[in-house]
Amino acid sequence: MSNSLRFYTDSGMTVQFSLLSAVQTDDGAASAVDSVSYIGSPVTGMKFRDTTSPGTAQIVLSIVDSMTGMQIPASSVRLALSSGALPGATPGASLNLGTQILSGSGNALPVYARIDSAAIAAGTYNNLSLVTSSTIEEPV
Amino acid sequence: MPAFDTTFDASFDSGPPTGSSSLPVRIIVGGVASHALPIRVSVIDSDLLSGEETVTDRGLLASVWGVVVEVGGVDVSSSVIGDVVVEAEESAARVADFTLHQPSGTVIHTAEWTGRSVRIWLADMSTGVASSLLPLFFGIVDLPIVTPRSGTLSLRCTDNRQGVIGGLSISSIDTLLAAGRWSPVVFDSGASPWVHANDRLSTIPAALDMSPTGALRLTSWVAKSTADLSFSDDDVLADTVGYTDADRSGMANQIEVNFGYRFPRVKAEGHLISYDYLALNLTSFVYWVRDGNYFLQRAAVIAAIQATGGSVISVTWIELPDTAQIIPGTGGAPAGVWLPNPPVDVLYCLGFSAVVSFDYAQQNEEDHRITVANAASIAAVGVVREEISGALEGVYDDTVAVEHNILMYRQQMTTIPPKNLAPVVVGLTNSVNGTLTTDSDRAAAESAMECLISIAMTKIHASHRRHSVSGSIPCNPVLDVDKTVSLDAQGVVAKGKVRRVVHRLNPHDGTAISDFDLSICAIAGIGITHPADDVTAPGGTNDGTSNTLEAPEVIWNGLLGDDNVITITFAGVEETERAKAQTVIESTYAAPLYEDLIEITL
């Protein structure tokens, strides 16, 4: 059975978010780039909970570094559940998304990300990704 | 030997009951997974990100650039043939068009392509690999177009602006467009999020569109004081700069906002009646009795007032004497004695002073004629008039029922107070506004008028920024509709916000051009700012006291031989107080214009 939780570009969950892209400068002087993605499922009547301890443990969104190719540190990324919380978020820290996420229209959870890199060699860096902890999809 | 076999006997045994129980077990097998969102950070030279430089124009150095196109996460750059065109316009969806070469014999199911993610970057290819990636377009395939046996698949792509905005909640839109105004009197409260966003946007001088990477953004129409990008003759392609003036007929500079607001007022006329029949007849009690005249009955007074439709608010009686009175005879000699009889005397009076009210409701209609205009534009091109309108009717109880309820309450036939009751002011007509529903009260009317004024100001601003400067430069992805551009090239000096940009790239023939249109807001074209008045709704009419009342008339036939009938007559309610009141309220508001710089040398 598949799990329908996904990242979306919009709260209406019409388009999946397949790549979080940001442009920074090699001198580290570029402004931070803020993005918002929505985690949810358009399937109705389902809920998503942490696999290890459903309903008790937090679903966690982590910044994962694949440590391959050219690398940019995870501390270049901040995560928050609101745009206002981004400045105070700890660079590189994972984000608790709650003990469950409900599916359906209006329940997509906005996640804000800020990418702000320090001075680093020019290039295209693909070593980072945002990864949710394992969730189980069940009927509500 | 048993009569029956053992099986038959066993069937009649009555041992302990046996059976089995079941407990259904439902196992929900849920899908288990974790999900990843890849991050790509393109780290580039700061001059490229600021737009000062672009990989398509390296000056004296050779420009080696490429277009990176991904469809569904797969790099299809090597399949691209012909032009890659990305077009962005303010407050519109960004679209991209390109064509992919497909090997002969490839079977295409176009439905599988619709909705696939599409990303397009401009890249520096000077090192042989794509670097310094700058995004031009993030979106989805909207329309795949195929010609059988052509070997090509054309894709029309969109940033899905309508889908993204349409997927927002109403509260999210209100937060995003908090600078705007909204009123259920002006707009449809049941509108979809898409319509709601456009409604709010019609009150803000700003564009709502999406960045090349798909982020919603609101950009003011007003050009920034310092341009994001500056282009000179060195940057602009030869003979590409042009200027188009906005036609005068479309340059609305005076918008008449007509708004009608109808609501009820509850009124009370406060009449004072004072009547002293001994004084009026220039006599005294003993002579009144001697002449055999009547005493006025208190009940008759009350009945006479109520017969007119009035309500007695208060009454003070001139009482009969409470001591014996000697009645003079002819020549002054006593002829008899009048003795008080308290149980009966309280039914009579020698006069009275009463406050009487007449209560009624009146419909009021305020006809607001609001002029929103920009004086500088009118002075320059004359009046170009438009008109918008709105109306609101206060939701209130049926006014006939309201009047009836007040009468019942005033005459103490019910103790349930009416919703609104005007305090009685003696000698005047007094009024209070009816208590209306929150979506039809004065605050709702003011909100609607402020909304219409904002729409008018936005329309005037929009109509004056239709002047346009166009040009073309070597493709620069930083040039976008959120940018302010300063231009000094080919005889045109201008600064304005980018209204439209089209990036056209063809890696095969080396074409890489960005066409742009700047929106120029101009009257004199020298960058003057014409400030706006605050958008605060004009005041309305006030409740309270109005006309002075005429004194009522009392006629009592109380002399010996008369019919002892009392008649009280009040002046009729003034037509202006009772009939629907229509008040014209005129007001004017200055519409702002933020002129951009434009100078053309012939």
XYZ file of C-alpha atoms in Angstrom:
742
model
C 0.000 0.000 0.000
C 1.416 3.356 -0.965
C 1.801 6.406 1.169
C 0.298 9.533 -0.421
C 2.037 12.176 1.702
C 3.924 14.561 -0.553
C 5.497 18.005 -0.776
C 3.437 20.488 -2.796
C 4.134 23.937 -4.201
C 0.719 25.263 -3.173
C -1.685 24.887 -0.310
C -4.296 23.542 -2.692
C -1.905 20.665 -3.444
C -2.293 21.017 -7.182
C 1.406 20.683 -8.072
C 4.017 18.546 -6.361
C 7.176 20.237 -5.176
C 10.001 18.281 -6.708
C 12.980 20.588 -6.231
C 13.718 23.361 -3.795
C 15.958 25.721 -5.721
C 17.915 28.745 -4.602
C 20.575 30.940 -6.110
C 23.370 32.285 -3.913
C 26.611 34.092 -4.627
C 30.128 32.806 -4.128
C 30.996 35.729 -1.845
C 28.172 34.804 0.554
C 26.653 38.254 0.233
C 23.427 37.280 -1.515
C 20.156 37.713 0.312
C 18.649 34.624 1.872
C 16.103 32.828 -0.285
C 12.855 31.882 1.445
C 10.557 29.189 0.110
C 7.380 27.609 1.335
C 6.306 24.067 0.599
C 3.148 22.309 1.737
C 3.198 18.810 3.147
C -0.071 16.945 2.757
C -2.181 14.642 0.687
C -5.192 15.410 -1.478
C -6.612 11.968 -0.636
C -9.528 12.423 1.749
C -10.065 10.727 5.077
C -6.488 9.738 5.867
C -3.978 10.631 8.533
C -0.221 10.310 8.664
C 1.622 9.462 11.859
C 5.136 8.533 12.803
C 5.819 4.872 12.063
C 7.728 4.066 15.229
C 5.236 5.426 17.714
C 2.064 6.495 15.888
C 0.247 9.344 17.524
C 2.933 9.885 20.128
C 6.144 10.585 18.326
C 6.607 13.703 16.259
C 6.804 13.559 12.496
C 10.159 15.168 11.878
C 11.450 17.027 8.841
C 15.218 16.749 8.669
C 17.872 18.352 6.512
C 19.767 15.407 5.121
C 23.235 15.760 3.655
C 24.053 13.030 1.158
C 27.736 13.981 1.397
C 28.173 13.450 -2.326
C 29.557 15.707 -5.018
C 30.108 19.354 -4.215
C 28.788 20.005 -0.777
C 27.071 22.851 0.907
C 26.553 22.527 4.677
C 23.155 21.734 6.180
C 23.596 24.831 8.310
C 22.811 26.827 5.154
C 19.164 25.882 5.660
C 16.692 26.929 8.342
C 13.229 25.395 8.742
C 10.133 26.772 10.442
C 6.378 26.411 10.475
C 5.840 30.113 9.807
C 7.715 32.772 7.913
C 7.999 34.809 11.079
C 9.794 31.978 12.849
C 12.467 31.609 10.185
C 14.935 34.188 11.568
C 14.916 32.481 14.960
C 15.221 28.950 13.607
C 18.447 27.093 14.299
C 20.503 26.620 11.119
C 20.585 22.987 10.105
C 18.079 21.899 12.768
C 15.252 19.508 11.969
C 11.654 20.574 12.436
C 8.836 18.875 14.338
C 5.695 18.740 12.221
C 3.324 17.449 14.899
C 2.190 13.962 15.840
C -0.100 13.652 12.857
C -0.932 15.310 9.570
C -4.438 15.020 8.214
C -5.032 14.592 4.535
C -7.509 16.509 2.444
C -8.114 20.027 1.291
C -7.189 22.710 3.780
C -4.927 20.455 5.840
C -1.669 20.864 3.962
C 1.029 21.897 6.432
C 3.146 24.856 5.295
C 6.862 24.470 5.892
C 9.103 27.459 5.412
C 12.723 27.084 4.406
C 15.417 29.724 4.267
C 18.584 29.077 2.305
C 21.472 31.376 3.100
C 24.924 30.146 2.245
C 28.235 31.508 3.402
C 31.012 32.223 0.925
C 31.617 29.059 -1.061
C 32.989 28.108 -4.449
C 30.679 28.695 -7.390
C 28.869 25.598 -8.551
C 25.662 23.675 -8.372
C 25.107 21.925 -5.064
C 22.696 19.008 -4.880
C 23.850 17.334 -1.688
C 21.033 18.540 0.588
C 17.424 17.482 0.795
C 14.520 17.787 3.201
C 13.313 14.385 4.372
C 10.339 13.504 6.533
C 10.580 10.757 9.114
C 8.839 7.546 8.140
C 5.075 7.909 8.345
C 2.237 5.441 8.166
C -0.923 6.383 6.293
C -4.153 5.232 7.961
C -7.853 6.019 7.681
C -8.968 8.713 10.113
C -28.187 -55.073 24.467
C -29.140 -51.399 23.919
C -32.303 -50.687 22.047
C -30.581 -48.045 19.890
C -27.062 -47.640 18.737
C -24.695 -45.319 20.664
C -24.880 -42.498 18.139
C -28.607 -42.264 18.494
C -28.395 -42.306 22.320
C -25.663 -39.636 22.342
C -27.849 -37.237 20.500
C -30.122 -37.101 23.552
C -27.318 -36.541 26.085
C -27.652 -33.219 27.993
C -24.054 -32.523 29.041
C -22.383 -29.042 29.430
C -23.085 -26.596 26.496
C -20.347 -26.329 23.982
C -19.534 -23.678 21.354
C -16.927 -21.337 20.044
C -16.475 -17.555 20.167
C -14.981 -15.300 17.531
C -13.291 -11.915 17.747
C -12.899 -10.168 14.374
C -9.441 -8.811 13.796
C -9.017 -5.926 11.392
C -5.499 -5.183 10.365
C -4.987 -1.880 8.613
C -1.963 -2.075 6.417
C -0.982 1.519 5.937
C 1.504 2.789 3.452
C 4.784 3.527 5.153
C 7.274 5.897 3.639
C 9.403 8.923 4.186
C 9.484 11.647 1.613
C 12.311 13.779 0.346
C 12.439 17.189 -1.245
C 15.792 17.696 -2.984
C 17.493 21.051 -2.560
C 19.567 22.587 -5.314
C 21.683 25.592 -4.485
C 23.236 27.329 -7.432
C 26.173 29.385 -6.233
C 27.172 31.984 -8.798
C 29.151 35.153 -9.207
C 27.507 38.107 -7.465
C 27.523 40.185 -10.649
C 25.360 37.551 -12.330
C 22.851 37.489 -9.490
C 22.601 41.258 -9.382
C 22.020 41.297 -13.135
C 25.002 43.538 -13.817
C 26.443 40.728 -15.909
C 24.851 37.929 -17.849
C 26.380 34.804 -19.318
C 24.902 35.699 -22.690
C 26.956 38.881 -22.923
C 30.583 38.677 -21.813
C 31.633 41.827 -23.589
C 34.936 41.220 -25.288
C 34.974 37.601 -24.152
C 33.104 34.859 -25.953
C 29.723 34.089 -24.422
C 29.190 30.382 -24.027
C 25.827 29.660 -22.571
C 23.215 26.950 -22.595
C 19.674 26.245 -21.559
C 19.030 23.522 -19.028
C 15.534 22.097 -19.381
C 14.129 19.478 -17.027
C 10.788 17.776 -17.542
C 9.557 15.536 -14.765
C 12.940 15.797 -13.090
C 14.768 14.497 -16.187
C 17.273 16.679 -18.018
C 16.005 16.936 -21.587
C 18.268 19.817 -22.620
C 19.888 17.816 -25.378
C 16.465 17.151 -26.953
C 15.467 20.791 -27.187
C 15.191 22.113 -30.727
C 14.280 25.617 -31.799
C 13.395 28.445 -29.458
C 12.854 28.215 -25.747
C 10.528 31.085 -24.932
C 9.620 32.202 -21.437
C 7.105 34.997 -21.105
C 6.148 36.768 -17.888
C 3.646 39.569 -17.478
C 2.631 41.277 -14.268
C -0.458 39.774 -12.614
C -0.521 36.966 -15.158
C 0.784 33.446 -15.393
C 4.351 32.902 -16.574
C 4.383 30.647 -19.604
C 7.105 28.753 -21.389
C 7.161 27.129 -24.803
C 9.728 24.760 -26.221
C 9.955 21.763 -28.475
C 11.627 18.418 -27.853
C 12.999 16.210 -30.560
C 11.812 12.606 -30.184
C 13.381 9.664 -32.021
C 11.425 8.527 -35.031
C 8.859 5.918 -34.067
C 8.508 7.117 -30.481
C 4.950 6.521 -29.268
C 3.639 9.482 -27.306
C 0.772 9.461 -24.822
C 0.308 13.173 -24.399
C -1.828 12.797 -21.270
C 1.256 11.476 -19.482
C 3.043 14.753 -20.176
C 0.349 17.081 -18.930
C 1.098 18.271 -15.409
C 4.739 17.156 -15.400
C 7.095 19.521 -13.646
C 9.187 21.738 -15.892
C 12.260 23.726 -14.914
C 14.332 25.911 -17.191
C 17.637 27.533 -16.313
C 20.108 29.671 -18.188
C 23.594 28.261 -17.620
C 27.162 29.237 -18.203
C 28.711 26.567 -20.448
C 32.167 28.117 -20.728
C 33.709 25.231 -18.806
C 31.869 22.598 -20.809
C 29.464 21.800 -18.007
C 26.436 23.771 -16.915
C 27.295 26.197 -14.143
C 25.997 29.455 -12.717
C 22.443 28.245 -13.176
C 19.868 31.027 -13.037
C 16.205 30.009 -13.068
C 14.000 31.222 -15.902
C 10.924 29.124 -15.313
C 9.514 26.618 -12.816
C 6.094 25.219 -13.621
C 4.186 22.389 -15.176
C 3.247 21.213 -18.639
C -0.103 22.709 -19.491
C -0.530 21.589 -23.067
C 1.508 19.056 -25.038
C 1.213 19.553 -28.785
C 2.180 16.825 -31.238
C 2.117 16.494 -34.975
C 2.106 12.816 -35.983
C 5.330 11.633 -37.594
C 6.936 15.029 -37.034
C 9.440 13.702 -34.550
C 8.767 16.616 -32.232
C 6.775 17.261 -29.114
C 5.972 20.861 -28.253
C 5.186 21.755 -24.684
C 3.280 24.804 -23.516
C 3.995 25.249 -19.828
C 2.552 27.441 -17.096
C 3.583 28.436 -13.617
C 0.061 27.475 -12.532
C -0.589 30.900 -11.040
C -4.350 30.457 -11.143
C -4.144 26.998 -9.593
C -1.832 28.184 -6.825
C -3.956 31.216 -5.939
C -7.141 29.201 -6.328
C -5.777 26.650 -3.878
C -5.206 29.206 -1.137
C -7.687 29.612 1.674
C -9.594 32.877 1.917
C -7.733 33.736 5.117
C -4.379 33.103 3.403
C -5.395 35.447 0.592
C -6.454 38.078 3.111
C -3.046 37.799 4.754
C -1.212 37.902 1.433
C -3.209 40.919 0.251
C -3.606 42.579 3.641
C -3.001 45.983 2.076
C -6.184 45.622 0.064
C -9.775 46.214 0.997
C -12.776 43.988 0.747
C -16.454 44.483 1.407
C -19.336 42.035 0.957
C -21.363 44.984 -0.347
C -18.974 45.460 -3.243
C -17.789 41.891 -3.825
C -19.350 38.450 -3.741
C -18.826 36.896 -0.312
C -19.295 33.447 -1.801
C -16.644 33.908 -4.455
C -13.926 31.340 -5.058
C -10.430 32.034 -3.695
C -9.326 32.965 -7.213
C -12.076 35.557 -7.596
C -11.592 36.734 -4.018
C -7.891 37.359 -4.675
C -8.664 39.363 -7.797
C -11.313 41.339 -5.910
C -8.826 42.311 -3.228
C -6.169 42.995 -5.836
C -8.452 45.511 -7.552
C -8.005 47.771 -4.512
C -4.197 47.665 -4.426
C -1.781 49.306 -6.870
C 0.288 46.168 -7.054
C 0.874 43.080 -9.159
C 0.457 39.541 -7.857
C 2.481 37.045 -9.794
C 4.992 34.271 -9.283
C 8.758 34.335 -9.289
C 10.692 32.209 -11.796
C 10.975 29.554 -9.064
C 7.247 29.572 -8.353
C 6.926 31.724 -5.243
C 3.923 34.036 -5.001
C 4.933 37.651 -4.656
C 3.216 41.009 -4.505
C 5.050 43.860 -6.231
C 4.040 47.492 -5.989
C 3.315 49.256 -9.261
C 5.409 52.137 -8.041
C 8.928 52.024 -9.417
C 11.642 51.820 -6.801
C 13.609 54.991 -6.146
C 16.783 53.125 -7.049
C 16.498 50.911 -10.094
C 17.377 47.226 -9.776
C 18.884 47.217 -13.251
C 20.287 49.996 -15.420
C 20.663 49.713 -19.172
C 22.592 52.003 -21.474
C 23.447 51.936 -25.158
C 26.139 49.400 -24.319
C 23.526 46.972 -23.009
C 20.550 47.461 -25.303
C 20.371 45.770 -28.678
C 20.484 48.129 -31.646
C 17.255 49.828 -32.707
C 15.087 48.031 -30.185
C 14.089 50.871 -27.860
C 10.591 52.142 -28.433
C 7.984 54.222 -26.672
C 4.214 53.948 -26.782
C 1.966 56.589 -25.284
C -1.232 55.708 -23.525
C -4.273 57.016 -25.381
C -6.060 59.881 -23.669
C -9.486 58.233 -23.737
C -8.236 55.445 -21.528
C -6.546 57.759 -19.075
C -9.298 57.970 -16.471
C -8.539 60.791 -14.080
C -11.908 61.388 -12.452
C -14.063 58.555 -11.188
C -17.482 59.258 -9.789
C -18.371 56.822 -7.054
C -22.107 56.761 -6.426
C -23.118 54.960 -3.296
C -26.619 54.775 -1.896
C -27.203 53.835 1.724
C -30.734 53.343 2.995
C -31.493 52.806 6.647
C -34.324 53.507 9.115
C -34.507 55.967 11.959
C -36.929 55.714 14.836
C -38.367 59.078 15.817
C -40.319 60.557 18.714
C -42.136 63.880 18.775
C -42.322 65.269 22.313
C -45.391 67.499 22.809
C -46.087 69.390 26.025
C -49.789 70.164 26.695
C -50.688 72.477 29.529
C -54.374 73.189 30.216
C -55.919 75.143 33.128
C -59.566 75.842 32.449
C -60.087 78.127 35.475
C -57.288 80.370 34.262
C -58.500 80.223 30.679
C -61.958 81.324 31.786
C -60.593 83.985 34.147
C -62.472 82.563 37.062
C -61.897 80.676 40.304
C -63.018 77.372 41.666
C -65.937 78.684 43.747
C -67.401 80.741 40.922
C -66.907 77.760 38.503
C -68.964 75.678 40.932
C -71.482 78.428 41.522
C -72.082 78.693 37.746
C -72.834 74.962 37.544
C -69.961 74.123 35.151
C -68.440 70.656 34.788
C -65.245 69.270 36.250
C -62.886 67.783 33.652
C -62.542 64.011 33.916
C -58.962 62.725 33.969
C -59.994 59.615 32.007
C -61.433 61.832 29.298
C -58.099 63.635 28.975
C -56.172 60.377 28.588
C -58.725 59.050 26.132
C -58.560 62.235 24.100
C -54.766 62.019 23.842
C -54.774 58.355 22.902
C -57.470 58.972 20.333
C -54.937 61.029 18.432
C -52.437 58.185 18.404
C -50.216 59.786 21.009
C -48.750 58.147 24.067
C -48.760 59.843 27.449
C -45.225 59.939 28.732
C -46.047 61.871 31.904
C -48.977 63.890 33.265
C -49.451 66.235 36.205
C -53.016 67.030 37.328
C -54.345 70.227 38.885
C -56.356 68.665 41.651
C -59.679 69.723 43.071
C -59.481 71.451 46.514
C -59.135 69.125 49.462
C -60.891 71.532 51.851
C -64.452 72.826 52.007
C -65.125 75.838 49.787
C -67.769 78.472 50.425
C -69.773 79.145 47.308
C -70.690 82.848 46.973
C -74.232 83.775 46.228
C -75.749 86.865 44.677
C -74.256 90.024 46.107
C -71.438 88.100 47.667
C -73.350 86.408 50.421
C -72.528 82.735 50.903
C -74.922 80.547 49.007
C -73.595 77.189 50.034
C -70.558 75.023 50.670
C -68.615 72.678 48.359
C -67.333 69.729 50.332
C -64.444 67.590 49.043
C -65.141 63.951 48.338
C -61.645 62.416 47.934
C -62.623 59.023 46.419
C -64.484 60.822 43.627
C -62.422 64.007 43.340
C -59.346 62.071 42.135
C -61.264 61.214 38.998
C -61.438 64.893 38.092
C -59.050 67.755 37.625
C -58.932 71.493 37.203
C -56.334 71.169 34.437
C -53.269 69.187 33.527
C -49.790 69.294 32.122
C -48.826 66.303 29.995
C -45.893 65.204 27.851
C -47.125 63.248 24.863
C -45.086 61.417 22.260
C -45.779 60.334 18.733
C -43.423 57.604 17.568
C -42.785 56.559 14.009
C -40.047 55.285 11.731
C -38.519 57.028 8.769
C -36.489 55.599 5.910
C -33.367 57.622 5.218
C -31.365 57.426 2.055
C -27.928 58.927 1.794
C -26.857 59.512 -1.770
C -23.077 59.714 -1.556
C -21.518 61.338 -4.585
C -17.827 60.766 -4.160
C -15.388 62.189 -6.653
C -11.982 60.545 -6.824
C -9.702 62.508 -9.094
C -6.176 63.491 -9.882
C -6.038 67.235 -10.367
C -2.701 67.270 -12.174
C -3.928 64.854 -14.808
C -7.139 66.838 -15.300
C -5.088 69.975 -15.754
C -2.916 68.250 -18.315
C -5.387 66.309 -20.447
C -8.828 67.464 -19.293
C -11.426 65.389 -17.513
C -11.640 61.738 -18.502
C -14.545 60.490 -16.455
C -15.619 57.032 -15.355
C -18.260 55.916 -12.923
C -18.689 53.105 -10.463
C -21.501 52.551 -8.024
C -22.772 50.531 -5.124
C -25.678 50.426 -2.715
C -26.582 49.023 0.663
C -29.917 48.742 2.422
C -29.890 48.353 6.174
C -31.542 45.145 7.308
C -34.215 46.057 9.858
C -37.602 44.917 11.032
C -40.729 45.930 9.137
C -41.210 49.586 10.026
C -44.993 49.275 10.471
C -44.428 46.513 13.025
C -41.743 48.637 14.681
C -44.149 51.565 15.080
C -46.806 49.243 16.468
C -44.397 47.742 18.997
C -43.322 51.164 20.202
C -46.944 52.274 20.611
C -47.752 49.131 22.592
C -44.760 49.753 24.831
C -45.420 53.452 25.328
C -49.029 52.769 26.243
C -47.893 50.072 28.671
C -49.693 47.316 26.827
C -46.461 45.348 26.780
C -43.343 45.436 28.927
C -41.086 44.161 26.186
C -38.967 47.129 25.117
C -38.705 47.764 21.400
C -35.331 47.375 19.691
C -34.979 51.124 19.323
C -36.801 53.921 21.112
C -36.033 57.577 20.609
C -35.872 59.513 23.904
C -38.637 62.122 24.104
C -37.370 65.700 23.967
C -40.132 68.190 24.777
C -40.922 70.533 21.933
C -38.720 68.761 19.391
C -38.551 65.759 17.127
C -35.820 63.410 18.254
C -34.460 60.344 16.470
C -32.167 57.362 16.869
C -30.753 55.132 14.177
C -32.231 51.686 13.903
C -29.959 48.903 15.107
C -29.022 47.054 11.925
C -27.270 43.792 11.202
C -23.485 44.036 11.193
C -23.336 43.466 7.452
C -25.690 46.356 6.749
C -24.931 48.898 9.450
C -23.043 52.171 9.178
C -19.668 50.455 9.549
C -20.532 48.147 6.645
C -21.551 51.119 4.513
C -18.330 52.966 5.349
C -16.264 49.879 4.559
C -18.025 49.560 1.199
C -17.397 53.212 0.339
C -13.728 52.941 1.323
C -13.472 49.854 -0.854
C -14.990 51.696 -3.830
C -12.724 54.705 -3.281
C -9.699 52.387 -3.271
C -10.905 50.751 -6.482
C -11.266 54.185 -8.071
C -7.777 55.237 -6.972
C -6.331 51.982 -8.309
C -8.139 52.438 -11.630
C -6.766 55.956 -12.024
C -3.281 54.764 -11.196
C -3.574 51.843 -13.628
C -4.822 54.033 -16.451
C -1.858 56.398 -16.102
C 0.804 53.708 -16.162
C -0.109 52.446 -19.602
C 2.691 54.409 -21.235
C 5.298 51.923 -22.273
C 8.992 51.823 -23.008
C 10.241 48.698 -24.689
C 13.637 47.332 -25.521
C 15.739 44.229 -25.901
C 18.946 43.134 -24.232
C 21.062 40.001 -24.284
C 19.136 37.459 -22.243
C 19.326 38.262 -18.563
C 17.283 35.994 -16.257
C 17.426 38.579 -13.486
C 15.258 40.882 -15.597
C 11.775 40.106 -14.313
C 8.413 41.742 -13.654
C 9.313 42.564 -10.048
C 12.208 44.741 -11.139
C 12.598 48.466 -11.698
C 14.713 49.316 -14.723
C 16.495 52.535 -15.504
C 17.117 53.070 -19.204
C 19.282 55.627 -20.977
C 19.656 54.430 -24.519
C 18.769 55.285 -28.092
C 17.289 58.658 -27.184
C 15.079 57.450 -24.365
C 15.686 58.156 -20.713
C 13.197 56.365 -18.522
C 12.736 54.567 -15.264
C 9.841 52.246 -14.541
C 8.665 48.910 -13.315
C 8.915 45.993 -15.714
C 5.445 45.100 -16.969
C 6.396 42.256 -19.283
C 9.489 40.307 -20.170
C 10.056 37.656 -22.804
C 13.210 35.543 -22.770
C 13.912 33.925 -26.135
C 16.754 31.456 -26.329
C 17.912 29.274 -29.160
C 21.082 27.364 -28.316
C 21.437 26.235 -31.925
C 21.564 29.624 -33.587
C 22.933 31.427 -30.538
C 19.959 33.729 -30.037
C 19.518 34.789 -26.420
C 17.390 37.883 -26.031
C 15.254 39.375 -23.316
C 12.535 41.716 -24.574
C 11.046 43.984 -21.943
C 8.267 46.503 -21.533
C 8.487 49.093 -18.806
C 5.307 50.527 -17.424
C 5.625 54.289 -17.288
C 3.259 56.290 -15.131
C 3.355 59.801 -16.472
C 1.617 63.127 -16.814
C 4.563 65.468 -17.170
C 7.100 62.646 -17.132
C 9.426 64.224 -14.617
C 8.898 61.849 -11.745
C 6.568 63.864 -9.544
C 4.598 62.133 -6.821
C 1.007 63.273 -6.368
C -0.057 62.163 -2.896
C -3.412 60.632 -2.056
C -5.977 61.599 0.486
C -6.526 59.124 3.271
C -9.215 56.646 2.381
C -11.754 57.306 5.100
C -15.427 57.107 4.248
C -17.333 60.403 4.148
C -19.542 61.151 7.108
C -23.278 60.567 6.919
C -26.324 62.221 8.337
C -26.785 62.241 12.111
C -29.664 61.257 14.316
C -30.823 63.527 17.164
C -33.221 66.432 17.475
C -34.614 68.152 14.430
C -37.656 70.398 13.949
C -39.495 72.423 16.606
C -43.052 71.299 17.207
C -46.141 73.464 17.165
C -48.120 73.615 20.409
C -51.161 71.307 20.538
C -54.673 72.707 20.928
C -57.142 71.676 23.662
C -60.854 72.355 23.400
C -63.128 71.309 26.238
C -66.807 72.042 26.313
C -67.133 72.203 30.097
C -69.584 75.012 30.654
C -73.082 74.511 31.939
C -75.161 73.136 29.088
C -72.160 72.032 26.995
C -71.559 68.413 25.946
C -68.512 68.029 28.279
C -66.387 66.713 25.373
C -62.622 67.367 25.328
C -60.770 67.428 22.033
C -56.982 67.619 21.771
C -55.410 68.376 18.440
C -51.706 67.953 17.624
C -50.050 69.415 14.601
C -49.549 66.747 11.963
C -46.180 65.093 11.504
C -44.090 67.076 9.071
C -43.765 65.400 5.688
C -40.020 65.865 5.773
C -39.859 64.004 9.066
C -42.055 61.105 8.015
C -41.524 60.499 4.322
C -38.340 58.937 3.013
C -35.547 61.398 3.539
C -33.042 61.691 0.742
C -29.804 63.454 1.423
C -27.101 64.121 -1.120
C -23.625 64.064 0.399
C -20.764 65.146 -1.800
C -17.094 64.514 -1.111
C -13.832 64.502 -3.030
C -10.645 62.489 -2.724
C -7.277 63.029 -4.352
C -6.106 59.977 -6.274
C -2.372 59.334 -6.063
C -0.052 59.117 -8.995
C 3.608 58.255 -8.783
C 5.020 59.575 -11.995
C 7.984 57.869 -13.555
C 10.773 59.549 -15.411
C 10.412 59.629 -19.191
C 12.355 61.785 -21.606
C 12.554 61.210 -25.327
C 15.022 62.913 -27.627
C 13.913 63.150 -31.228
